[in-house]
C-alpha cells in the first residue's frame, strides 16, 4: 500500500501538519498526558519521542486552542517545531488504519 510519494520535503509539506513538542519535567505523567491530548478536538496525532511528545494537527487554530490550557502547567515545556517524516508516517498509518475498519 502506497501512502505517499515525493521527496521527504514534499511529503512533509503535503501532510499540512502543525506540530508542537511538549516535554515533561522528569518524564512524569507522559503517558497520561499523551492520552489526554489525543482526545482533544484539534489534535490529530500524539506520538512519544523519548521524554517528549509530538502533538500535531492539521488546523493551526484548533491545535492552538487544544493546547492552550496546558501551556501554564509549570512541569511542561512547549516548543513549536517542524513536523518530521516520522510524524507524517505515524499520522498516515493512523489514518490508513481507519480506512480499513
Short mmCIF file of C-alpha atoms in Angstrom, two decimals:
data_model
loop_
_atom_site.label_atom_id
_atom_site.label_comp_id
_atom_site.label_asym_id
_atom_site.label_seq_id
_atom_site.Cartn_x
_atom_site.Cartn_y
_atom_site.Cartn_z
CA UNK A 1 0.00 0.00 0.00
CA UNK A 2 1.46 3.35 -1.07
CA UNK A 3 0.70 6.05 1.48
CA UNK A 4 2.64 8.95 -0.06
CA UNK A 5 5.18 9.73 -2.72
CA UNK A 6 7.62 12.53 -3.40
CA UNK A 7 10.73 13.85 -1.75
CA UNK A 8 10.91 13.99 2.03
CA UNK A 9 10.22 17.74 1.97
CA UNK A 10 7.26 17.27 -0.40
CA UNK A 11 5.71 14.52 1.74
CA UNK A 12 6.10 16.61 4.91
CA UNK A 13 4.64 19.72 3.23
CA UNK A 14 1.69 17.72 1.84
CA UNK A 15 0.82 16.49 5.34
CA UNK A 16 -0.27 20.01 6.38
CA UNK A 17 0.67 19.16 9.97
CA UNK A 18 1.37 21.85 12.53
CA UNK A 19 3.48 20.44 15.36
CA UNK A 20 4.39 21.15 18.94
CA UNK A 21 6.93 19.28 21.01
CA UNK A 22 5.99 19.13 24.67
CA UNK A 23 8.46 17.92 27.28
CA UNK A 24 7.51 16.84 30.76
CA UNK A 25 9.93 17.56 33.58
CA UNK A 26 11.35 14.20 34.74
CA UNK A 27 9.13 12.41 32.21
CA UNK A 28 6.46 12.03 34.89
CA UNK A 29 2.94 11.53 33.53
CA UNK A 30 3.94 11.44 29.87
CA UNK A 31 1.63 8.55 29.01
CA UNK A 32 -1.34 10.15 30.74
CA UNK A 33 -0.64 13.47 29.03
CA UNK A 34 -0.49 11.75 25.62
CA UNK A 35 -3.84 10.08 26.22
CA UNK A 36 -5.41 13.32 27.41
CA UNK A 37 -4.11 15.37 24.47
CA UNK A 38 -5.11 12.74 21.90
CA UNK A 39 -8.76 13.16 22.96
CA UNK A 40 -8.74 16.95 22.41
CA UNK A 41 -10.51 18.42 19.39
CA UNK A 42 -7.89 19.86 17.06
CA UNK A 43 -5.24 17.26 17.90
CA UNK A 44 -4.86 14.78 15.05
CA UNK A 45 -1.85 12.86 16.34
CA UNK A 46 0.23 12.49 19.50
CA UNK A 47 3.43 10.48 19.35
CA UNK A 48 6.03 9.84 22.06
CA UNK A 49 9.65 10.71 21.23
CA UNK A 50 11.84 9.86 24.21
CA UNK A 51 10.84 12.09 27.12
CA UNK A 52 8.67 14.34 24.97
CA UNK A 53 5.56 14.19 22.80
CA UNK A 54 4.96 15.47 19.30
CA UNK A 55 1.45 16.94 19.19
CA UNK A 56 0.17 17.53 15.67
CA UNK A 57 -2.91 18.90 13.99
CA UNK A 58 -3.99 19.97 10.52
CA UNK A 59 -5.84 23.09 11.68
CA UNK A 60 -3.44 25.51 13.34
CA UNK A 61 -6.12 27.48 15.20
CA UNK A 62 -7.81 24.32 16.50
CA UNK A 63 -4.46 22.90 17.61
CA UNK A 64 -3.63 26.16 19.41
CA UNK A 65 -6.99 26.04 21.20
CA UNK A 66 -6.47 22.39 22.14
CA UNK A 67 -3.13 23.00 23.86
CA UNK A 68 -3.84 26.47 25.29
CA UNK A 69 -4.97 25.24 28.70
CA UNK A 70 -1.81 23.16 29.07
CA UNK A 71 0.66 25.99 28.46
CA UNK A 72 0.55 27.30 32.02
CA UNK A 73 1.46 23.98 33.60
CA UNK A 74 4.88 24.52 35.20
CA UNK A 75 6.07 20.96 34.54
CA UNK A 76 5.50 21.24 30.75
CA UNK A 77 7.73 22.92 28.17
CA UNK A 78 6.08 23.65 24.81
CA UNK A 79 8.08 24.32 21.62
CA UNK A 80 6.77 24.91 18.12
CA UNK A 81 8.55 22.51 15.80
CA UNK A 82 8.53 21.39 12.21
CA UNK A 83 6.84 18.04 11.61
CA UNK A 84 9.28 15.23 10.98
CA UNK A 85 8.98 12.44 8.45
CA UNK A 86 8.26 10.16 11.41
CA UNK A 87 5.33 12.39 12.44
CA UNK A 88 3.92 12.21 8.92
CA UNK A 89 4.39 8.43 8.76
CA UNK A 90 2.63 7.90 12.11
CA UNK A 91 -0.21 10.17 11.01
CA UNK A 92 -0.57 8.43 7.64
CA UNK A 93 -0.59 4.99 9.24
CA UNK A 94 -3.20 6.09 11.77
CA UNK A 95 -5.47 7.41 9.03
CA UNK A 96 -4.90 4.38 6.76
CA UNK A 97 -5.91 2.02 9.58
CA UNK A 98 -9.15 3.98 9.99
CA UNK A 99 -9.98 3.37 6.33
CA UNK A 100 -9.98 -0.40 6.87
CA UNK A 101 -12.16 -0.50 9.97
#
